Amino acid sequence: MTKSGRIARCMGRVEFRSCQIEILDMHKKGYANKHIYDKLAAQGMLTLAYSTFNAHLRKMLQAKDSKQIEIQSVDQKKIFEVPRSTELI
């Protein structure tokens, strides 16, 4: 049973990760953490607490700095060409 006004356990992490690309993009552009959080919360994409958002952001940025992780958008399409002389199966 959950308390009113709270999201289910671990769902904050799920919400954060679903917005991870937008969060990183805005962070690279120089937006303050509060502005990123406010914008995504206003769009209904985040319902987790601001302090939880900051904790997840701090962990993500520390991991990114130490491991040099590059996050790619799922929407990117790779286009390739096949020579006309190639028989397709």
PDB file of C-alpha atoms in Angstrom:
ATOM      1  CA  MET A   1       0.000   0.000   0.000  1.00  0.00           C
ATOM      2  CA  THR A   2       1.472   3.342  -1.012  1.00  0.00           C
ATOM      3  CA  LYS A   3       1.079   6.626   0.823  1.00  0.00           C
ATOM      4  CA  SER A   4      -0.911   9.301  -0.926  1.00  0.00           C
ATOM      5  CA  GLY A   5       1.219  11.719  -2.925  1.00  0.00           C
ATOM      6  CA  ARG A   6       4.085   9.261  -3.309  1.00  0.00           C
ATOM      7  CA  ILE A   7       5.069   7.161  -6.260  1.00  0.00           C
ATOM      8  CA  ALA A   8       5.787   3.453  -6.013  1.00  0.00           C
ATOM      9  CA  ARG A   9       9.208   2.324  -4.867  1.00  0.00           C
ATOM     10  CA  CYS A  10      11.924   2.587  -7.575  1.00  0.00           C
ATOM     11  CA  MET A  11       9.567   4.297 -10.043  1.00  0.00           C
ATOM     12  CA  GLY A  12      11.490   7.561  -9.660  1.00  0.00           C
ATOM     13  CA  ARG A  13      14.503   5.872 -11.222  1.00  0.00           C
ATOM     14  CA  VAL A  14      12.344   4.588 -14.078  1.00  0.00           C
ATOM     15  CA  GLU A  15      10.957   8.077 -14.713  1.00  0.00           C
ATOM     16  CA  PHE A  16      14.427   9.584 -14.577  1.00  0.00           C
ATOM     17  CA  ARG A  17      15.907   7.063 -16.998  1.00  0.00           C
ATOM     18  CA  SER A  18      13.045   7.517 -19.449  1.00  0.00           C
ATOM     19  CA  CYS A  19      13.949  11.238 -19.630  1.00  0.00           C
ATOM     20  CA  GLN A  20      17.706  10.717 -19.480  1.00  0.00           C
ATOM     21  CA  ILE A  21      18.436  11.949 -23.016  1.00  0.00           C
ATOM     22  CA  GLU A  22      16.475  15.185 -22.536  1.00  0.00           C
ATOM     23  CA  ILE A  23      18.080  15.723 -19.124  1.00  0.00           C
ATOM     24  CA  LEU A  24      21.614  15.305 -20.488  1.00  0.00           C
ATOM     25  CA  ASP A  25      20.848  17.516 -23.480  1.00  0.00           C
ATOM     26  CA  MET A  26      19.521  20.324 -21.286  1.00  0.00           C
ATOM     27  CA  HIS A  27      22.426  19.907 -18.843  1.00  0.00           C
ATOM     28  CA  LYS A  28      24.955  20.232 -21.691  1.00  0.00           C
ATOM     29  CA  LYS A  29      23.175  23.410 -22.840  1.00  0.00           C
ATOM     30  CA  GLY A  30      23.732  24.915 -19.384  1.00  0.00           C
ATOM     31  CA  TYR A  31      20.288  24.678 -17.800  1.00  0.00           C
ATOM     32  CA  ALA A  32      20.214  24.632 -13.998  1.00  0.00           C
ATOM     33  CA  ASN A  33      19.017  21.420 -12.359  1.00  0.00           C
ATOM     34  CA  LYS A  34      15.918  23.188 -11.022  1.00  0.00           C
ATOM     35  CA  HIS A  35      14.933  24.418 -14.488  1.00  0.00           C
ATOM     36  CA  ILE A  36      15.370  20.942 -15.976  1.00  0.00           C
ATOM     37  CA  TYR A  37      13.257  19.421 -13.214  1.00  0.00           C
ATOM     38  CA  ASP A  38      10.558  22.115 -13.446  1.00  0.00           C
ATOM     39  CA  LYS A  39      10.226  21.754 -17.217  1.00  0.00           C
ATOM     40  CA  LEU A  40       9.935  17.957 -17.160  1.00  0.00           C
ATOM     41  CA  ALA A  41       7.593  18.001 -14.151  1.00  0.00           C
ATOM     42  CA  ALA A  42       5.339  20.552 -15.887  1.00  0.00           C
ATOM     43  CA  GLN A  43       5.148  18.248 -18.915  1.00  0.00           C
ATOM     44  CA  GLY A  44       4.124  15.390 -16.616  1.00  0.00           C
ATOM     45  CA  MET A  45       7.241  13.369 -17.376  1.00  0.00           C
ATOM     46  CA  LEU A  46       8.526  13.451 -13.773  1.00  0.00           C
ATOM     47  CA  THR A  47       6.636  13.007 -10.532  1.00  0.00           C
ATOM     48  CA  LEU A  48       9.600  12.152  -8.305  1.00  0.00           C
ATOM     49  CA  ALA A  49      10.848  14.599  -5.681  1.00  0.00           C
ATOM     50  CA  TYR A  50      13.383  17.261  -6.632  1.00  0.00           C
ATOM     51  CA  SER A  51      15.910  15.863  -4.141  1.00  0.00           C
ATOM     52  CA  THR A  52      15.566  12.417  -5.729  1.00  0.00           C
ATOM     53  CA  PHE A  53      16.025  13.973  -9.172  1.00  0.00           C
ATOM     54  CA  ASN A  54      19.247  15.624  -7.983  1.00  0.00           C
ATOM     55  CA  ALA A  55      20.542  12.372  -6.498  1.00  0.00           C
ATOM     56  CA  HIS A  56      19.951  10.483  -9.774  1.00  0.00           C
ATOM     57  CA  LEU A  57      21.485  13.313 -11.819  1.00  0.00           C
ATOM     58  CA  ARG A  58      24.582  13.434  -9.609  1.00  0.00           C
ATOM     59  CA  LYS A  59      25.076   9.658  -9.904  1.00  0.00           C
ATOM     60  CA  MET A  60      24.597   9.767 -13.668  1.00  0.00           C
ATOM     61  CA  LEU A  61      27.084  12.611 -14.145  1.00  0.00           C
ATOM     62  CA  GLN A  62      29.690  10.966 -11.904  1.00  0.00           C
ATOM     63  CA  ALA A  63      29.377   7.684 -13.816  1.00  0.00           C
ATOM     64  CA  LYS A  64      29.554   9.553 -17.116  1.00  0.00           C
ATOM     65  CA  ASP A  65      32.755  11.351 -16.071  1.00  0.00           C
ATOM     66  CA  SER A  66      34.487   8.219 -14.806  1.00  0.00           C
ATOM     67  CA  LYS A  67      33.431   5.822 -17.573  1.00  0.00           C
ATOM     68  CA  GLN A  68      32.913   8.255 -20.468  1.00  0.00           C
ATOM     69  CA  ILE A  69      29.502   6.757 -21.269  1.00  0.00           C
ATOM     70  CA  GLU A  70      27.812   8.170 -24.345  1.00  0.00           C
ATOM     71  CA  ILE A  71      24.046   7.862 -24.453  1.00  0.00           C
ATOM     72  CA  GLN A  72      22.543   7.561 -27.907  1.00  0.00           C
ATOM     73  CA  SER A  73      18.998   8.369 -28.784  1.00  0.00           C
ATOM     74  CA  VAL A  74      16.748   5.441 -29.627  1.00  0.00           C
ATOM     75  CA  ASP A  75      15.213   7.485 -32.441  1.00  0.00           C
ATOM     76  CA  GLN A  76      18.436   7.668 -34.458  1.00  0.00           C
ATOM     77  CA  LYS A  77      18.216   5.835 -37.769  1.00  0.00           C
ATOM     78  CA  LYS A  78      21.193   4.279 -39.488  1.00  0.00           C
ATOM     79  CA  ILE A  79      21.014   4.464 -43.246  1.00  0.00           C
ATOM     80  CA  PHE A  80      23.142   2.278 -45.461  1.00  0.00           C
ATOM     81  CA  GLU A  81      23.252   1.601 -49.153  1.00  0.00           C
ATOM     82  CA  VAL A  82      23.545  -1.739 -50.904  1.00  0.00           C
ATOM     83  CA  PRO A  83      25.257  -1.837 -54.300  1.00  0.00           C
ATOM     84  CA  ARG A  84      22.795  -2.629 -57.088  1.00  0.00           C
ATOM     85  CA  SER A  85      24.821  -5.655 -58.190  1.00  0.00           C
ATOM     86  CA  THR A  86      24.314  -7.335 -54.791  1.00  0.00           C
ATOM     87  CA  GLU A  87      21.609  -9.972 -54.602  1.00  0.00           C
ATOM     88  CA  LEU A  88      19.395  -9.498 -51.583  1.00  0.00           C
ATOM     89  CA  ILE A  89      18.157 -12.503 -49.655  1.00  0.00           C
TER      90      ILE A  89
END
